[in-house]
């Protein structure tokens, strides 16, 4: 008899996470009937106790805010990719209880860009300077050959982005958010800000925009993405990122490859449409 295996997504808040939909769709397609994937509301204070309470049936965890940095001291090993941005979104649990942390957001971003034909750019712009912006910089280290301009709201955030650039080997220049419209002329724009933040920029989309990667997926499209698409520019969505990073998680946790990208994407699209 096949023993059951478990995985889950942890975070706070967690109710709106699409991860269960994506992972369960993958398990069904791969014939992993004995696998389950759940969601748990867990904050930083509860994380150590949650991890210590996991049994041998647990294969892996997906982590969202605010746990991506808090989990690092609780792990046995951390991949170079995760260490480069001090953020873990994937924990693989070995039979002997060892916990290995990785970051699939960064290769997920690169894969999402490549799927839309964006292999390399000579410069780029980032809107925002939060946790996702550092992952975006790490992805740009793999696809951008020149300068990245980060549009931020404070001197502290500007300094932070320049430090991340130095650490990741990316040439970063910072500019004030008041000039964010200038970002839209870049060959690749990555919007990493919360819902509503870029809405005012929609009217400034150039006549012939290049590529926009908007990390939001609900609600979709954002006003900026809608206007960009209307003008004929390439648009990569937050769902593209979510699916590509989840594909990598499924492969790491189950040991099965390739994970069913198309099936997972359609499951995500249906779940969003049903909301």
mmCIF file of C-alpha atoms in Angstrom:
data_model
loop_
_atom_site.group_PDB
_atom_site.id
_atom_site.type_symbol
_atom_site.label_atom_id
_atom_site.label_comp_id
_atom_site.label_asym_id
_atom_site.label_seq_id
_atom_site.Cartn_x
_atom_site.Cartn_y
_atom_site.Cartn_z
ATOM 1 C CA UNK A 1 0.000 0.000 0.000
ATOM 2 C CA UNK A 2 1.276 3.479 -0.916
ATOM 3 C CA UNK A 3 1.730 5.698 2.121
ATOM 4 C CA UNK A 4 0.141 9.149 1.976
ATOM 5 C CA UNK A 5 2.311 12.220 1.445
ATOM 6 C CA UNK A 6 1.486 15.771 2.495
ATOM 7 C CA UNK A 7 2.448 19.281 1.416
ATOM 8 C CA UNK A 8 0.982 22.717 2.158
ATOM 9 C CA UNK A 9 1.338 26.458 1.794
ATOM 10 C CA UNK A 10 1.930 28.528 4.936
ATOM 11 C CA UNK A 11 1.552 32.256 5.476
ATOM 12 C CA UNK A 12 -0.570 35.008 6.963
ATOM 13 C CA UNK A 13 -2.997 35.900 5.476
ATOM 14 C CA UNK A 14 -3.375 32.674 3.464
ATOM 15 C CA UNK A 15 -7.088 32.262 2.592
ATOM 16 C CA UNK A 16 -6.692 33.605 -0.957
ATOM 17 C CA UNK A 17 -3.644 31.515 -1.908
ATOM 18 C CA UNK A 18 -3.969 29.778 -5.282
ATOM 19 C CA UNK A 19 -1.204 27.295 -4.415
ATOM 20 C CA UNK A 20 -3.584 24.479 -3.345
ATOM 21 C CA UNK A 21 -5.396 24.722 -6.694
ATOM 22 C CA UNK A 22 -2.145 24.522 -8.670
ATOM 23 C CA UNK A 23 -0.492 21.735 -6.669
ATOM 24 C CA UNK A 24 -3.636 19.579 -6.475
ATOM 25 C CA UNK A 25 -4.104 19.894 -10.253
ATOM 26 C CA UNK A 26 -0.521 18.681 -10.704
ATOM 27 C CA UNK A 27 -1.018 15.716 -8.359
ATOM 28 C CA UNK A 28 -4.182 14.671 -10.217
ATOM 29 C CA UNK A 29 -2.443 14.871 -13.591
ATOM 30 C CA UNK A 30 0.611 12.964 -12.325
ATOM 31 C CA UNK A 31 -1.562 10.235 -10.799
ATOM 32 C CA UNK A 32 -0.417 11.011 -7.254
ATOM 33 C CA UNK A 33 -3.710 10.020 -5.614
ATOM 34 C CA UNK A 34 -2.048 9.559 -2.215
ATOM 35 C CA UNK A 35 -0.730 13.157 -2.127
ATOM 36 C CA UNK A 36 -2.598 16.034 -0.464
ATOM 37 C CA UNK A 37 -1.913 19.777 -0.378
ATOM 38 C CA UNK A 38 -3.465 22.166 2.149
ATOM 39 C CA UNK A 39 -3.137 25.734 3.401
ATOM 40 C CA UNK A 40 -2.379 26.853 6.954
ATOM 41 C CA UNK A 41 -2.528 30.284 8.559
ATOM 42 C CA UNK A 42 0.915 30.540 10.189
ATOM 43 C CA UNK A 43 2.798 33.682 11.264
ATOM 44 C CA UNK A 44 6.444 34.098 12.314
ATOM 45 C CA UNK A 45 5.737 33.305 15.970
ATOM 46 C CA UNK A 46 3.933 30.036 15.140
ATOM 47 C CA UNK A 47 6.383 28.814 12.474
ATOM 48 C CA UNK A 48 8.967 26.999 14.682
ATOM 49 C CA UNK A 49 6.249 25.013 16.478
ATOM 50 C CA UNK A 50 4.503 24.151 13.205
ATOM 51 C CA UNK A 51 7.735 22.801 11.672
ATOM 52 C CA UNK A 52 8.621 20.812 14.782
ATOM 53 C CA UNK A 53 5.195 19.166 14.717
ATOM 54 C CA UNK A 54 5.497 17.752 11.191
ATOM 55 C CA UNK A 55 5.569 13.971 10.808
ATOM 56 C CA UNK A 56 7.415 11.766 8.310
ATOM 57 C CA UNK A 57 4.506 11.941 5.834
ATOM 58 C CA UNK A 58 5.389 15.574 5.056
ATOM 59 C CA UNK A 59 7.254 16.153 1.769
ATOM 60 C CA UNK A 60 7.350 19.917 1.445
ATOM 61 C CA UNK A 61 6.042 23.398 2.152
ATOM 62 C CA UNK A 62 5.386 26.500 0.086
ATOM 63 C CA UNK A 63 5.931 29.737 2.009
ATOM 64 C CA UNK A 64 4.452 33.149 1.418
ATOM 65 C CA UNK A 65 4.598 36.376 3.422
ATOM 66 C CA UNK A 66 5.667 36.893 6.170
ATOM 67 C CA UNK A 67 7.655 33.640 6.424
ATOM 68 C CA UNK A 68 10.182 33.777 3.579
ATOM 69 C CA UNK A 69 12.948 35.256 5.717
ATOM 70 C CA UNK A 70 11.771 34.018 9.131
ATOM 71 C CA UNK A 71 12.187 30.370 8.088
ATOM 72 C CA UNK A 72 15.910 30.613 7.241
ATOM 73 C CA UNK A 73 17.314 30.030 10.786
ATOM 74 C CA UNK A 74 15.019 26.971 11.095
ATOM 75 C CA UNK A 75 16.511 25.159 8.073
ATOM 76 C CA UNK A 76 19.428 22.724 7.738
ATOM 77 C CA UNK A 77 20.510 23.947 4.301
ATOM 78 C CA UNK A 78 19.585 26.855 2.024
ATOM 79 C CA UNK A 79 20.224 26.980 -1.726
ATOM 80 C CA UNK A 80 22.507 29.633 -3.207
ATOM 81 C CA UNK A 81 19.507 31.105 -5.055
ATOM 82 C CA UNK A 82 17.521 31.567 -1.831
ATOM 83 C CA UNK A 83 20.557 32.837 0.083
ATOM 84 C CA UNK A 84 21.239 35.457 -2.601
ATOM 85 C CA UNK A 85 18.001 37.300 -1.721
ATOM 86 C CA UNK A 86 17.573 36.037 1.862
ATOM 87 C CA UNK A 87 14.162 34.609 0.925
ATOM 88 C CA UNK A 88 12.933 31.000 0.948
ATOM 89 C CA UNK A 89 9.575 30.142 -0.620
ATOM 90 C CA UNK A 90 10.102 26.358 -0.811
ATOM 91 C CA UNK A 91 11.042 23.857 1.889
ATOM 92 C CA UNK A 92 11.719 20.245 0.958
ATOM 93 C CA UNK A 93 11.470 17.811 3.871
ATOM 94 C CA UNK A 94 13.664 14.698 3.675
ATOM 95 C CA UNK A 95 12.807 11.307 5.202
ATOM 96 C CA UNK A 96 15.426 11.884 7.905
ATOM 97 C CA UNK A 97 13.772 15.194 8.868
ATOM 98 C CA UNK A 98 16.292 17.488 7.207
ATOM 99 C CA UNK A 99 14.843 20.768 5.927
ATOM 100 C CA UNK A 100 16.189 22.274 2.709
ATOM 101 C CA UNK A 101 15.171 25.783 1.655
ATOM 102 C CA UNK A 102 15.056 27.087 -1.910
ATOM 103 C CA UNK A 103 13.638 30.034 -3.856
ATOM 104 C CA UNK A 104 11.627 29.095 -6.960
ATOM 105 C CA UNK A 105 10.380 32.676 -7.499
ATOM 106 C CA UNK A 106 13.645 33.673 -9.203
ATOM 107 C CA UNK A 107 13.887 30.825 -11.764
ATOM 108 C CA UNK A 108 10.084 31.063 -12.041
ATOM 109 C CA UNK A 109 10.383 34.700 -13.153
ATOM 110 C CA UNK A 110 13.074 33.796 -15.685
ATOM 111 C CA UNK A 111 10.958 30.925 -17.050
ATOM 112 C CA UNK A 112 7.846 33.144 -17.303
ATOM 113 C CA UNK A 113 9.817 35.755 -19.254
ATOM 114 C CA UNK A 114 11.283 33.127 -21.589
ATOM 115 C CA UNK A 115 7.843 31.666 -22.245
ATOM 116 C CA UNK A 116 6.897 35.097 -23.628
ATOM 117 C CA UNK A 117 10.029 35.248 -25.796
ATOM 118 C CA UNK A 118 12.018 37.525 -23.471
ATOM 119 C CA UNK A 119 15.441 35.864 -23.296
ATOM 120 C CA UNK A 120 17.673 38.910 -22.867
ATOM 121 C CA UNK A 121 17.334 42.696 -22.570
ATOM 122 C CA UNK A 122 19.996 45.407 -22.487
ATOM 123 C CA UNK A 123 18.266 47.427 -19.737
ATOM 124 C CA UNK A 124 15.209 47.241 -17.489
ATOM 125 C CA UNK A 125 13.114 49.124 -14.938
ATOM 126 C CA UNK A 126 11.631 47.965 -11.641
ATOM 127 C CA UNK A 127 8.629 49.658 -10.063
ATOM 128 C CA UNK A 128 8.835 49.268 -6.276
ATOM 129 C CA UNK A 129 11.418 48.096 -3.758
ATOM 130 C CA UNK A 130 9.788 45.437 -1.570
ATOM 131 C CA UNK A 131 10.636 41.754 -1.171
ATOM 132 C CA UNK A 132 9.483 40.913 -4.704
ATOM 133 C CA UNK A 133 11.769 43.611 -6.116
ATOM 134 C CA UNK A 134 14.865 41.841 -4.791
ATOM 135 C CA UNK A 135 13.730 38.610 -6.478
ATOM 136 C CA UNK A 136 13.129 40.606 -9.663
ATOM 137 C CA UNK A 137 16.702 41.928 -9.455
ATOM 138 C CA UNK A 138 18.007 38.380 -9.046
ATOM 139 C CA UNK A 139 16.030 37.326 -12.132
ATOM 140 C CA UNK A 140 17.366 40.334 -14.050
ATOM 141 C CA UNK A 141 20.911 39.238 -13.135
ATOM 142 C CA UNK A 142 20.190 36.321 -15.514
ATOM 143 C CA UNK A 143 18.461 38.202 -18.355
ATOM 144 C CA UNK A 144 19.581 41.863 -18.319
ATOM 145 C CA UNK A 145 23.007 42.798 -19.663
ATOM 146 C CA UNK A 146 22.924 46.498 -18.679
ATOM 147 C CA UNK A 147 21.492 48.970 -16.216
ATOM 148 C CA UNK A 148 18.373 48.465 -14.103
ATOM 149 C CA UNK A 149 16.561 51.582 -12.879
ATOM 150 C CA UNK A 150 14.493 51.106 -9.721
ATOM 151 C CA UNK A 151 11.704 53.623 -9.058
ATOM 152 C CA UNK A 152 11.157 53.966 -5.305
ATOM 153 C CA UNK A 153 9.426 56.200 -2.761
ATOM 154 C CA UNK A 154 12.134 56.714 -0.129
ATOM 155 C CA UNK A 155 15.886 57.221 0.214
ATOM 156 C CA UNK A 156 16.048 54.183 2.509
ATOM 157 C CA UNK A 157 14.438 51.952 -0.125
ATOM 158 C CA UNK A 158 16.741 53.418 -2.785
ATOM 159 C CA UNK A 159 19.798 52.533 -0.706
ATOM 160 C CA UNK A 160 18.413 49.046 -0.145
ATOM 161 C CA UNK A 161 17.940 48.450 -3.882
ATOM 162 C CA UNK A 162 21.478 49.642 -4.648
ATOM 163 C CA UNK A 163 22.801 47.236 -1.995
ATOM 164 C CA UNK A 164 20.834 44.366 -3.529
ATOM 165 C CA UNK A 165 22.271 45.310 -6.926
ATOM 166 C CA UNK A 166 25.837 45.160 -5.607
ATOM 167 C CA UNK A 167 25.169 41.832 -3.946
ATOM 168 C CA UNK A 168 23.534 40.302 -7.040
ATOM 169 C CA UNK A 169 25.950 41.767 -9.570
ATOM 170 C CA UNK A 170 23.352 44.022 -11.201
ATOM 171 C CA UNK A 171 24.057 47.634 -12.134
ATOM 172 C CA UNK A 172 21.259 49.473 -10.274
ATOM 173 C CA UNK A 173 20.387 53.145 -10.504
ATOM 174 C CA UNK A 174 17.514 54.500 -8.423
ATOM 175 C CA UNK A 175 14.977 57.192 -9.284
ATOM 176 C CA UNK A 176 12.147 58.855 -7.393
ATOM 177 C CA UNK A 177 8.660 57.353 -7.736
ATOM 178 C CA UNK A 178 7.422 60.758 -8.957
ATOM 179 C CA UNK A 179 9.269 59.990 -12.218
ATOM 180 C CA UNK A 180 7.870 56.461 -12.577
ATOM 181 C CA UNK A 181 6.295 57.274 -15.950
ATOM 182 C CA UNK A 182 9.832 57.267 -17.391
ATOM 183 C CA UNK A 183 10.130 53.578 -16.482
ATOM 184 C CA UNK A 184 7.563 52.647 -19.119
ATOM 185 C CA UNK A 185 10.003 53.319 -21.984
ATOM 186 C CA UNK A 186 12.358 50.538 -20.823
ATOM 187 C CA UNK A 187 12.738 47.313 -22.868
ATOM 188 C CA UNK A 188 11.415 45.426 -19.838
ATOM 189 C CA UNK A 189 9.371 46.869 -16.951
ATOM 190 C CA UNK A 190 8.778 44.751 -13.835
ATOM 191 C CA UNK A 191 5.982 46.060 -11.606
ATOM 192 C CA UNK A 192 6.368 44.641 -8.086
ATOM 193 C CA UNK A 193 4.018 46.982 -6.205
ATOM 194 C CA UNK A 194 0.709 46.210 -4.391
ATOM 195 C CA UNK A 195 -2.664 46.444 -6.152
ATOM 196 C CA UNK A 196 -3.621 49.964 -7.198
ATOM 197 C CA UNK A 197 -0.128 51.441 -6.978
ATOM 198 C CA UNK A 198 0.542 51.568 -10.729
ATOM 199 C CA UNK A 199 -3.021 52.415 -11.841
ATOM 200 C CA UNK A 200 -2.151 56.091 -12.362
ATOM 201 C CA UNK A 201 0.614 55.096 -14.813
ATOM 202 C CA UNK A 202 -1.795 53.440 -17.266
ATOM 203 C CA UNK A 203 -2.359 56.729 -19.115
ATOM 204 C CA UNK A 204 1.392 57.093 -19.715
ATOM 205 C CA UNK A 205 1.942 53.801 -21.595
ATOM 206 C CA UNK A 206 4.057 54.562 -24.701
ATOM 207 C CA UNK A 207 2.686 54.234 -28.228
ATOM 208 C CA UNK A 208 4.843 51.156 -28.830
ATOM 209 C CA UNK A 209 5.584 49.576 -25.439
ATOM 210 C CA UNK A 210 8.066 46.712 -25.155
ATOM 211 C CA UNK A 211 7.509 44.196 -22.325
ATOM 212 C CA UNK A 212 5.717 44.466 -18.971
ATOM 213 C CA UNK A 213 5.937 41.897 -16.168
ATOM 214 C CA UNK A 214 3.216 42.742 -13.637
ATOM 215 C CA UNK A 215 3.493 40.413 -10.614
ATOM 216 C CA UNK A 216 -0.182 40.875 -9.643
ATOM 217 C CA UNK A 217 -2.800 38.318 -10.707
ATOM 218 C CA UNK A 218 -5.975 39.209 -8.810
ATOM 219 C CA UNK A 219 -7.661 41.353 -9.954
ATOM 220 C CA UNK A 220 -6.405 40.865 -13.511
ATOM 221 C CA UNK A 221 -5.679 42.593 -15.735
ATOM 222 C CA UNK A 222 -4.446 45.628 -13.826
ATOM 223 C CA UNK A 223 -5.217 48.957 -15.568
ATOM 224 C CA UNK A 224 -1.515 49.199 -16.496
ATOM 225 C CA UNK A 225 -1.429 45.671 -17.971
ATOM 226 C CA UNK A 226 -4.707 46.229 -19.850
ATOM 227 C CA UNK A 227 -3.475 49.460 -21.464
ATOM 228 C CA UNK A 228 -0.085 47.876 -22.224
ATOM 229 C CA UNK A 229 -1.710 44.933 -23.963
ATOM 230 C CA UNK A 230 -4.041 47.241 -25.921
ATOM 231 C CA UNK A 231 -0.999 49.119 -27.218
ATOM 232 C CA UNK A 232 0.482 45.854 -28.486
ATOM 233 C CA UNK A 233 3.155 45.296 -25.828
ATOM 234 C CA UNK A 234 4.097 41.907 -24.390
ATOM 235 C CA UNK A 235 2.561 41.262 -20.953
ATOM 236 C CA UNK A 236 3.709 38.658 -18.435
ATOM 237 C CA UNK A 237 1.288 38.228 -15.515
ATOM 238 C CA UNK A 238 1.583 37.305 -11.875
ATOM 239 C CA UNK A 239 -0.243 34.067 -12.716
ATOM 240 C CA UNK A 240 2.569 33.201 -15.153
ATOM 241 C CA UNK A 241 5.025 33.641 -12.272
ATOM 242 C CA UNK A 242 2.833 31.746 -9.799
ATOM 243 C CA UNK A 243 2.486 28.766 -12.131
ATOM 244 C CA UNK A 244 6.161 28.596 -13.103
ATOM 245 C CA UNK A 245 7.381 28.779 -9.493
ATOM 246 C CA UNK A 246 4.771 26.157 -8.487
ATOM 247 C CA UNK A 247 5.949 23.830 -11.290
ATOM 248 C CA UNK A 248 9.428 23.881 -9.768
ATOM 249 C CA UNK A 249 8.007 23.272 -6.279
ATOM 250 C CA UNK A 250 5.990 20.264 -7.443
ATOM 251 C CA UNK A 251 9.071 18.780 -9.118
ATOM 252 C CA UNK A 252 11.218 19.255 -6.006
ATOM 253 C CA UNK A 253 8.637 17.945 -3.544
ATOM 254 C CA UNK A 254 7.409 14.931 -5.540
ATOM 255 C CA UNK A 255 10.568 14.028 -7.462
ATOM 256 C CA UNK A 256 8.430 13.868 -10.622
ATOM 257 C CA UNK A 257 9.429 15.864 -13.694
ATOM 258 C CA UNK A 258 8.193 17.612 -15.726
ATOM 259 C CA UNK A 259 5.270 18.962 -13.741
ATOM 260 C CA UNK A 260 2.184 19.653 -15.919
ATOM 261 C CA UNK A 261 2.525 23.394 -16.602
ATOM 262 C CA UNK A 262 -0.523 23.704 -18.890
ATOM 263 C CA UNK A 263 -2.843 21.794 -16.542
ATOM 264 C CA UNK A 264 -1.714 23.904 -13.580
ATOM 265 C CA UNK A 265 -2.196 27.162 -15.494
ATOM 266 C CA UNK A 266 -5.722 26.217 -16.601
ATOM 267 C CA UNK A 267 -6.621 25.283 -13.009
ATOM 268 C CA UNK A 268 -5.363 28.667 -11.827
ATOM 269 C CA UNK A 269 -7.249 30.547 -14.552
ATOM 270 C CA UNK A 270 -10.473 28.713 -13.690
ATOM 271 C CA UNK A 271 -10.077 29.421 -9.962
ATOM 272 C CA UNK A 272 -9.553 33.133 -10.657
ATOM 273 C CA UNK A 273 -12.529 33.245 -13.029
ATOM 274 C CA UNK A 274 -14.727 31.595 -10.371
ATOM 275 C CA UNK A 275 -13.841 34.203 -7.714
#
